[in-house]
Amino acid sequence: MSTALLEALRGAVGDTQVLCDGDLSRYELDWRRRWRGRALAVVRPASAGEVAAVVRACAAHGASIVPQGGNTGLVGGGVPDDSGRQVLLSLQRLNRVRAIDAANATLTADAGCVLQAVQQAAADAGFLFPLSLAAEGSCTLGGNLATNAGGTQVLRFGNARELCLGLEVVTAHGEIWNGLSGLRKDNTGYDLRDLMIGSEGTLGIITAATMKLFALPVGRVTAFAACAGLPQCVQLLQLARDRLGAALTGFEVMESFALELVARHYPQLPRPLPDAPWTVLMETGDADDDAAARQRFEALMQAALERDIVTDVVVAESLAQARALWHVRESIPLAQAEDGPNIKHDIALPVSAIADFVATTDAALKTAFPGARVVNFGHLGDGNLHYNLQGPAGVAPQAFLEQHEHKANAIVYDAVVARGGSISAEHGIGALKRDELVLRKDPVALTMMRAIKQALDPKGTLNPGRVVQP
Ligand code: FAD
Ligand code: ZN
């Protein structure tokens, strides 16, 4: 089977773009270094037509495909299993910004475009493309859409789904669906675009997308604020929403231990405020001029200081300082990775339930795993925390992960579900949470998900074993 398939793949994309030998770890090993698979071949098409030809060849030979963009996903969805029989389809050569329509305020780009390149192309045309996350230097637009990525601007602009107006997709049968309309209104039946977004490569392969653009922000203010506890962070969020309305674009929280990890691994980075139990990164941007926006922000902070909601504030005085504040925030996942593997939870809760969840669950984890530390940070404005558990000092991180992941997940996810939350806010299900999903998703919803998978990919060609099993 494999010789004939490899011949067909070479015919589809050319000999040099079918890789079978040498070090393929950049494709086969995930960013967390947790899943290492082995592919039959890594195939690198350069167009939607070539992607379609690859899918047809794989379907004809009964082989399955794992689509991959920048390989920055955190749930083991974009690397092959260890059977040596899956084809890894890299979209990185589909990397052209196809068009910018200024009057329609849209950008159409290939799925393999790196997010930062999309942001830059928009900026060069005088627009903002707001999707932003710490992996933006390597993750791709297609991967962002396949995982419905969130990031730091969701509060104001929504996640990848809300930014997308159209898709081009290669189906499991190797056909190309051209849905690249830049329409803001289109009620012609089932929304296939929204079905593909967040499907993690299990329903179709995204080859291009049309995305919304926005006016470049004016009156941007970026600040760190110190709070005595998480309830005060929630109060600050309420006050900021009240006073700033739609001008509030970012509201991130970091517990002291998360910042301690950054200081430990990146001592060259600034420490903008003295240690505090919680630090908030806030950002605003709207149509105000800079001085008016700054005034409004300072009045808000004055009110927060007077009410003891915050204990200290530092406001960036320049774009460079604003970038430095974001750099500290975005270094948390990297600092944590430097410390070794940990038990990750990417959870969403109603904002009103978050402080109680954290107090109760921190206590439960401390009792269950004496000496373990919670690394808690995330997008409080969206009700999304990265609530990760790190083993006690002196315990090998890998051993802690292997021994205790199941029990830690049960404690965290039971508490999340009891409060009406989600076990995956923005990273997806992939391989990591597939079995957890079966336990925790509404059974009627699961049945519908399986029926959709069966209808669109009856042979199980696309990323089998991820998200749902038919
Ligand atoms: P990959 O990792 O290559 O793939 C991810 C999944 O999508 C896989 O299941 C894969 O099969 C599928 N896929 C990829 N491309 C396609 C395609 N064209 N068509 C169909 N399926 C495809 N996520 C957030 O939401 N918010 C964050 O703030 C955030 N921060 C992060 C910070 C760091 C340091 C890192 C490493 C990751 C972070 N992530 C975050 C995870 C996030 O999912 C990814 O960074 C990004 O969205 C994935 O893009 P990618 O191109 O790397 O996809
Ligand atoms: Zn995040």
mmCIF file of C-alpha atoms in Angstrom, residues 106-402:
data_model
loop_
_atom_site.group_PDB
_atom_site.id
_atom_site.type_symbol
_atom_site.label_atom_id
_atom_site.label_comp_id
_atom_site.label_asym_id
_atom_site.label_seq_id
_atom_site.Cartn_x
_atom_site.Cartn_y
_atom_site.Cartn_z
ATOM 1 C CA THR A 106 -11.521 42.184 4.603
ATOM 2 C CA LEU A 107 -8.330 40.235 3.989
ATOM 3 C CA THR A 108 -8.131 36.913 2.181
ATOM 4 C CA ALA A 109 -5.112 34.733 2.880
ATOM 5 C CA ASP A 110 -3.858 31.185 2.460
ATOM 6 C CA ALA A 111 -4.241 28.962 5.511
ATOM 7 C CA GLY A 112 -0.495 28.517 5.973
ATOM 8 C CA CYS A 113 0.174 32.248 6.457
ATOM 9 C CA VAL A 114 1.830 32.853 9.817
ATOM 10 C CA LEU A 115 -0.467 34.934 12.044
ATOM 11 C CA GLN A 116 2.137 37.667 12.472
ATOM 12 C CA ALA A 117 2.431 38.015 8.682
ATOM 13 C CA VAL A 118 -1.353 38.448 8.452
ATOM 14 C CA GLN A 119 -1.265 41.132 11.177
ATOM 15 C CA GLN A 120 1.568 42.879 9.310
ATOM 16 C CA ALA A 121 -0.193 42.753 5.928
ATOM 17 C CA ALA A 122 -3.271 44.325 7.534
ATOM 18 C CA ALA A 123 -1.171 47.019 9.240
ATOM 19 C CA ASP A 124 0.633 47.786 5.967
ATOM 20 C CA ALA A 125 -2.783 48.451 4.421
ATOM 21 C CA GLY A 126 -3.783 50.723 7.328
ATOM 22 C CA PHE A 127 -5.943 48.187 9.208
ATOM 23 C CA LEU A 128 -5.923 46.226 12.421
ATOM 24 C CA PHE A 129 -6.217 42.437 12.333
ATOM 25 C CA PRO A 130 -6.844 41.870 16.028
ATOM 26 C CA LEU A 131 -6.240 38.136 16.555
ATOM 27 C CA SER A 132 -3.206 38.004 18.832
ATOM 28 C CA LEU A 133 -1.563 35.261 20.875
ATOM 29 C CA ALA A 134 1.854 34.387 22.236
ATOM 30 C CA ALA A 135 2.466 31.853 19.446
ATOM 31 C CA GLU A 136 1.766 34.410 16.687
ATOM 32 C CA GLY A 137 5.317 34.216 15.295
ATOM 33 C CA SER A 138 4.767 30.569 14.280
ATOM 34 C CA CYS A 139 1.080 29.619 14.362
ATOM 35 C CA THR A 140 -0.889 29.837 11.104
ATOM 36 C CA LEU A 141 -4.215 31.339 10.146
ATOM 37 C CA GLY A 142 -5.536 27.874 9.252
ATOM 38 C CA GLY A 143 -4.476 26.484 12.628
ATOM 39 C CA ASN A 144 -6.068 29.453 14.390
ATOM 40 C CA LEU A 145 -9.352 28.764 12.619
ATOM 41 C CA ALA A 146 -9.151 24.980 13.016
ATOM 42 C CA THR A 147 -8.822 25.488 16.797
ATOM 43 C CA ASN A 148 -11.014 28.618 16.960
ATOM 44 C CA ALA A 149 -8.144 30.344 18.770
ATOM 45 C CA GLY A 150 -8.843 33.063 21.301
ATOM 46 C CA GLY A 151 -5.895 35.046 22.605
ATOM 47 C CA THR A 152 -5.673 38.482 24.137
ATOM 48 C CA GLN A 153 -8.189 40.585 22.173
ATOM 49 C CA VAL A 154 -11.307 38.422 22.462
ATOM 50 C CA LEU A 155 -12.966 40.748 24.946
ATOM 51 C CA ARG A 156 -13.370 43.383 22.244
ATOM 52 C CA PHE A 157 -13.055 41.592 18.903
ATOM 53 C CA GLY A 158 -14.100 37.999 19.576
ATOM 54 C CA ASN A 159 -12.199 34.789 18.830
ATOM 55 C CA ALA A 160 -11.083 33.469 15.432
ATOM 56 C CA ARG A 161 -14.643 32.408 14.607
ATOM 57 C CA GLU A 162 -16.014 35.906 15.035
ATOM 58 C CA LEU A 163 -13.301 37.350 12.813
ATOM 59 C CA CYS A 164 -13.941 34.973 9.916
ATOM 60 C CA LEU A 165 -16.313 35.704 7.027
ATOM 61 C CA GLY A 166 -15.460 32.910 4.629
ATOM 62 C CA LEU A 167 -13.425 29.759 4.061
ATOM 63 C CA GLU A 168 -11.972 27.668 1.284
ATOM 64 C CA VAL A 169 -11.936 24.028 2.374
ATOM 65 C CA VAL A 170 -10.821 20.716 0.900
ATOM 66 C CA THR A 171 -13.349 18.063 1.889
ATOM 67 C CA ALA A 172 -12.649 14.470 2.931
ATOM 68 C CA HIS A 173 -13.549 13.462 -0.640
ATOM 69 C CA GLY A 174 -10.862 15.744 -2.091
ATOM 70 C CA GLU A 175 -13.234 18.390 -3.433
ATOM 71 C CA ILE A 176 -12.656 22.115 -3.011
ATOM 72 C CA TRP A 177 -15.466 24.137 -1.422
ATOM 73 C CA ASN A 178 -15.081 27.795 -2.303
ATOM 74 C CA GLY A 179 -16.779 29.664 0.503
ATOM 75 C CA LEU A 180 -14.532 32.713 0.445
ATOM 76 C CA SER A 181 -17.353 35.217 0.453
ATOM 77 C CA GLY A 182 -16.643 38.398 2.333
ATOM 78 C CA LEU A 183 -20.316 38.640 3.244
ATOM 79 C CA ARG A 184 -21.418 39.830 6.647
ATOM 80 C CA LYS A 185 -24.889 38.460 6.022
ATOM 81 C CA ASP A 186 -25.634 35.133 4.347
ATOM 82 C CA ASN A 187 -28.527 33.025 5.599
ATOM 83 C CA THR A 188 -28.549 30.395 2.861
ATOM 84 C CA GLY A 189 -28.889 27.271 4.944
ATOM 85 C CA TYR A 190 -26.568 25.478 7.350
ATOM 86 C CA ASP A 191 -23.494 27.455 8.316
ATOM 87 C CA LEU A 192 -20.684 25.273 6.975
ATOM 88 C CA ARG A 193 -18.088 27.910 7.801
ATOM 89 C CA ASP A 194 -18.926 27.757 11.487
ATOM 90 C CA LEU A 195 -18.955 23.965 11.346
ATOM 91 C CA MET A 196 -15.396 23.894 9.977
ATOM 92 C CA ILE A 197 -14.099 26.489 12.455
ATOM 93 C CA GLY A 198 -12.981 24.698 15.616
ATOM 94 C CA SER A 199 -13.210 21.238 14.007
ATOM 95 C CA GLU A 200 -9.434 20.691 14.446
ATOM 96 C CA GLY A 201 -8.857 19.134 11.050
ATOM 97 C CA THR A 202 -11.483 16.407 11.511
ATOM 98 C CA LEU A 203 -14.115 17.650 9.014
ATOM 99 C CA GLY A 204 -12.131 19.389 6.272
ATOM 100 C CA ILE A 205 -8.798 21.011 5.482
ATOM 101 C CA ILE A 206 -8.892 24.791 5.500
ATOM 102 C CA THR A 207 -6.825 26.162 2.626
ATOM 103 C CA ALA A 208 -7.758 29.870 2.773
ATOM 104 C CA ALA A 209 -9.915 32.309 4.716
ATOM 105 C CA THR A 210 -11.479 35.742 4.398
ATOM 106 C CA MET A 211 -11.128 37.683 7.641
ATOM 107 C CA LYS A 212 -12.537 40.941 9.033
ATOM 108 C CA LEU A 213 -10.300 43.995 9.361
ATOM 109 C CA PHE A 214 -10.749 46.924 11.746
ATOM 110 C CA ALA A 215 -9.585 50.511 12.077
ATOM 111 C CA LEU A 216 -6.156 50.902 13.668
ATOM 112 C CA PRO A 217 -6.604 51.696 17.352
ATOM 113 C CA VAL A 218 -6.155 55.232 18.635
ATOM 114 C CA GLY A 219 -5.851 56.225 22.274
ATOM 115 C CA ARG A 220 -4.167 53.024 23.359
ATOM 116 C CA VAL A 221 -3.348 52.769 27.063
ATOM 117 C CA THR A 222 -1.596 49.713 28.510
ATOM 118 C CA ALA A 223 -1.105 49.212 32.225
ATOM 119 C CA PHE A 224 -0.325 46.751 35.019
ATOM 120 C CA ALA A 225 -2.457 46.970 38.177
ATOM 121 C CA ALA A 226 -1.846 45.100 41.426
ATOM 122 C CA CYS A 227 -4.754 43.500 43.307
ATOM 123 C CA ALA A 228 -4.911 41.843 46.717
ATOM 124 C CA GLY A 229 -7.038 38.945 45.445
ATOM 125 C CA LEU A 230 -8.977 37.535 42.531
ATOM 126 C CA PRO A 231 -12.314 38.998 43.776
ATOM 127 C CA GLN A 232 -10.702 42.443 43.428
ATOM 128 C CA CYS A 233 -9.630 41.611 39.858
ATOM 129 C CA VAL A 234 -13.265 40.793 39.062
ATOM 130 C CA GLN A 235 -14.385 44.071 40.664
ATOM 131 C CA LEU A 236 -11.817 45.937 38.562
ATOM 132 C CA LEU A 237 -13.145 44.249 35.415
ATOM 133 C CA GLN A 238 -16.678 45.361 36.260
ATOM 134 C CA LEU A 239 -15.562 48.914 36.963
ATOM 135 C CA ALA A 240 -13.512 49.026 33.756
ATOM 136 C CA ARG A 241 -16.409 47.736 31.649
ATOM 137 C CA ASP A 242 -18.650 50.312 33.254
ATOM 138 C CA ARG A 243 -16.303 53.251 32.700
ATOM 139 C CA LEU A 244 -14.644 52.282 29.415
ATOM 140 C CA GLY A 245 -17.319 50.296 27.579
ATOM 141 C CA ALA A 246 -16.108 49.026 24.220
ATOM 142 C CA ALA A 247 -12.764 50.824 24.651
ATOM 143 C CA LEU A 248 -11.611 48.027 26.968
ATOM 144 C CA THR A 249 -9.710 45.678 24.635
ATOM 145 C CA GLY A 250 -7.702 43.482 27.000
ATOM 146 C CA PHE A 251 -7.990 42.265 30.575
ATOM 147 C CA GLU A 252 -5.468 39.598 31.558
ATOM 148 C CA VAL A 253 -4.700 38.284 35.047
ATOM 149 C CA MET A 254 -1.520 36.731 36.453
ATOM 150 C CA GLU A 255 -1.121 35.198 39.889
ATOM 151 C CA SER A 256 2.175 35.905 41.666
ATOM 152 C CA PHE A 257 3.610 32.406 41.104
ATOM 153 C CA ALA A 258 3.160 32.756 37.330
ATOM 154 C CA LEU A 259 5.182 35.995 37.388
ATOM 155 C CA GLU A 260 7.736 34.372 39.691
ATOM 156 C CA LEU A 261 8.356 31.740 36.971
ATOM 157 C CA VAL A 262 8.906 34.499 34.396
ATOM 158 C CA ALA A 263 11.369 36.265 36.701
ATOM 159 C CA ARG A 264 13.195 32.981 37.352
ATOM 160 C CA HIS A 265 13.595 32.000 33.697
ATOM 161 C CA TYR A 266 13.846 35.436 32.076
ATOM 162 C CA PRO A 267 15.635 37.622 34.648
ATOM 163 C CA GLN A 268 16.389 40.161 31.910
ATOM 164 C CA LEU A 269 12.679 41.096 31.646
ATOM 165 C CA PRO A 270 11.379 44.092 33.618
ATOM 166 C CA ARG A 271 9.349 43.634 36.816
ATOM 167 C CA PRO A 272 6.931 46.513 36.301
ATOM 168 C CA LEU A 273 5.351 46.326 39.789
ATOM 169 C CA PRO A 274 6.477 44.967 43.147
ATOM 170 C CA ASP A 275 5.158 41.470 43.944
ATOM 171 C CA ALA A 276 1.413 41.328 44.517
ATOM 172 C CA PRO A 277 -0.971 38.377 44.920
ATOM 173 C CA TRP A 278 -2.519 39.205 41.533
ATOM 174 C CA THR A 279 -1.504 41.465 38.664
ATOM 175 C CA VAL A 280 -3.865 42.643 35.924
ATOM 176 C CA LEU A 281 -2.744 43.669 32.437
ATOM 177 C CA MET A 282 -5.300 46.101 31.027
ATOM 178 C CA GLU A 283 -5.430 47.665 27.612
ATOM 179 C CA THR A 284 -7.773 50.161 26.029
ATOM 180 C CA GLY A 285 -8.087 51.434 22.490
ATOM 181 C CA ASP A 286 -10.853 53.396 20.828
ATOM 182 C CA ALA A 287 -11.533 56.483 18.762
ATOM 183 C CA ASP A 288 -10.386 58.930 21.489
ATOM 184 C CA ASP A 289 -7.171 60.816 21.005
ATOM 185 C CA ASP A 290 -4.315 59.684 23.220
ATOM 186 C CA ALA A 291 -4.674 62.411 25.844
ATOM 187 C CA ALA A 292 -8.423 61.894 26.315
ATOM 188 C CA ALA A 293 -8.006 58.112 26.541
ATOM 189 C CA ARG A 294 -5.229 58.470 29.090
ATOM 190 C CA GLN A 295 -7.374 60.842 31.176
ATOM 191 C CA ARG A 296 -10.288 58.464 31.167
ATOM 192 C CA PHE A 297 -8.031 55.582 32.166
ATOM 193 C CA GLU A 298 -6.410 57.538 34.994
ATOM 194 C CA ALA A 299 -9.821 58.513 36.371
ATOM 195 C CA LEU A 300 -10.776 54.833 36.376
ATOM 196 C CA MET A 301 -7.596 53.888 38.223
ATOM 197 C CA GLN A 302 -8.080 56.681 40.742
ATOM 198 C CA ALA A 303 -11.552 55.328 41.518
ATOM 199 C CA ALA A 304 -10.147 51.773 41.824
ATOM 200 C CA LEU A 305 -7.393 52.940 44.209
ATOM 201 C CA GLU A 306 -9.870 54.874 46.354
ATOM 202 C CA ARG A 307 -12.104 51.808 46.676
ATOM 203 C CA ASP A 308 -9.145 49.532 47.513
ATOM 204 C CA ILE A 309 -9.809 47.465 44.411
ATOM 205 C CA VAL A 310 -6.222 47.974 43.270
ATOM 206 C CA THR A 311 -3.154 48.657 45.381
ATOM 207 C CA ASP A 312 -0.685 49.880 42.773
ATOM 208 C CA VAL A 313 -0.675 50.847 39.082
ATOM 209 C CA VAL A 314 1.923 51.414 36.386
ATOM 210 C CA VAL A 315 0.917 52.846 32.999
ATOM 211 C CA ALA A 316 3.121 52.389 29.914
ATOM 212 C CA GLU A 317 4.575 55.719 28.764
ATOM 213 C CA SER A 318 5.524 54.547 25.274
ATOM 214 C CA LEU A 319 4.766 51.863 22.730
ATOM 215 C CA ALA A 320 8.011 50.147 23.751
ATOM 216 C CA GLN A 321 6.890 50.046 27.379
ATOM 217 C CA ALA A 322 3.471 48.723 26.374
ATOM 218 C CA ARG A 323 5.169 45.956 24.381
ATOM 219 C CA ALA A 324 7.348 45.155 27.396
ATOM 220 C CA LEU A 325 4.254 44.684 29.577
ATOM 221 C CA TRP A 326 2.736 42.306 27.022
ATOM 222 C CA HIS A 327 6.056 40.515 26.731
ATOM 223 C CA VAL A 328 5.972 39.723 30.452
ATOM 224 C CA ARG A 329 2.443 38.345 30.149
ATOM 225 C CA GLU A 330 3.213 36.308 27.044
ATOM 226 C CA SER A 331 6.350 34.825 28.595
ATOM 227 C CA ILE A 332 4.332 32.893 31.183
ATOM 228 C CA PRO A 333 3.607 29.805 29.015
ATOM 229 C CA LEU A 334 7.231 29.782 27.836
ATOM 230 C CA ALA A 335 8.599 30.119 31.392
ATOM 231 C CA GLN A 336 6.319 27.312 32.461
ATOM 232 C CA ALA A 337 7.567 25.098 29.640
ATOM 233 C CA GLU A 338 11.164 25.828 30.777
ATOM 234 C CA ASP A 339 10.193 24.440 34.161
ATOM 235 C CA GLY A 340 9.157 21.128 32.598
ATOM 236 C CA PRO A 341 5.842 19.469 31.752
ATOM 237 C CA ASN A 342 2.791 20.305 33.847
ATOM 238 C CA ILE A 343 -0.876 19.406 34.034
ATOM 239 C CA LYS A 344 -2.677 21.949 31.877
ATOM 240 C CA HIS A 345 -6.273 23.125 32.165
ATOM 241 C CA ASP A 346 -7.674 25.688 29.733
ATOM 242 C CA ILE A 347 -11.035 26.389 31.298
ATOM 243 C CA ALA A 348 -13.926 28.817 30.885
ATOM 244 C CA LEU A 349 -16.371 29.860 33.577
ATOM 245 C CA PRO A 350 -18.923 32.592 34.038
ATOM 246 C CA VAL A 351 -16.818 35.523 35.346
ATOM 247 C CA SER A 352 -19.114 35.654 38.379
ATOM 248 C CA ALA A 353 -18.088 32.090 39.354
ATOM 249 C CA ILE A 354 -14.328 32.403 38.880
ATOM 250 C CA ALA A 355 -13.164 33.660 42.287
ATOM 251 C CA ASP A 356 -15.124 30.976 44.125
ATOM 252 C CA PHE A 357 -13.884 28.287 41.714
ATOM 253 C CA VAL A 358 -10.248 29.262 42.269
ATOM 254 C CA ALA A 359 -10.514 29.475 46.081
ATOM 255 C CA THR A 360 -12.245 26.084 46.351
ATOM 256 C CA THR A 361 -10.156 24.268 43.747
ATOM 257 C CA ASP A 362 -6.808 25.661 44.946
ATOM 258 C CA ALA A 363 -7.651 24.268 48.398
ATOM 259 C CA ALA A 364 -8.728 20.876 47.008
ATOM 260 C CA LEU A 365 -5.528 20.552 44.937
ATOM 261 C CA LYS A 366 -3.326 21.539 47.882
ATOM 262 C CA THR A 367 -4.920 18.814 49.995
ATOM 263 C CA ALA A 368 -4.677 16.179 47.260
ATOM 264 C CA PHE A 369 -1.101 17.061 46.204
ATOM 265 C CA PRO A 370 0.813 18.608 49.105
ATOM 266 C CA GLY A 371 3.527 20.968 47.870
ATOM 267 C CA ALA A 372 2.129 21.227 44.309
ATOM 268 C CA ARG A 373 1.727 24.754 42.873
ATOM 269 C CA VAL A 374 -1.020 26.159 40.694
ATOM 270 C CA VAL A 375 0.213 28.345 37.833
ATOM 271 C CA ASN A 376 -2.814 30.526 37.293
ATOM 272 C CA PHE A 377 -3.106 33.160 34.578
ATOM 273 C CA GLY A 378 -5.347 33.982 31.669
ATOM 274 C CA HIS A 379 -7.975 36.055 30.007
ATOM 275 C CA LEU A 380 -10.247 37.069 32.879
ATOM 276 C CA GLY A 381 -12.189 39.415 30.616
ATOM 277 C CA ASP A 382 -13.352 36.306 28.690
ATOM 278 C CA GLY A 383 -13.847 34.132 31.770
ATOM 279 C CA ASN A 384 -10.910 31.965 30.612
ATOM 280 C CA LEU A 385 -8.121 30.793 32.912
ATOM 281 C CA HIS A 386 -5.013 28.754 32.211
ATOM 282 C CA TYR A 387 -5.144 26.861 35.456
ATOM 283 C CA ASN A 388 -2.098 24.606 35.419
ATOM 284 C CA LEU A 389 -0.712 22.340 38.099
ATOM 285 C CA GLN A 390 3.011 21.991 38.698
ATOM 286 C CA GLY A 391 4.458 19.285 40.934
ATOM 287 C CA PRO A 392 6.225 20.015 44.231
ATOM 288 C CA ALA A 393 9.828 21.240 44.086
ATOM 289 C CA GLY A 394 12.180 18.265 43.866
ATOM 290 C CA VAL A 395 9.643 15.946 42.172
ATOM 291 C CA ALA A 396 10.431 15.134 38.524
ATOM 292 C CA PRO A 397 7.822 17.044 36.462
ATOM 293 C CA GLN A 398 7.273 14.198 33.990
ATOM 294 C CA ALA A 399 6.658 11.683 36.776
ATOM 295 C CA PHE A 400 4.226 14.047 38.503
ATOM 296 C CA LEU A 401 2.329 14.526 35.245
ATOM 297 C CA GLU A 402 2.112 10.793 34.531
#
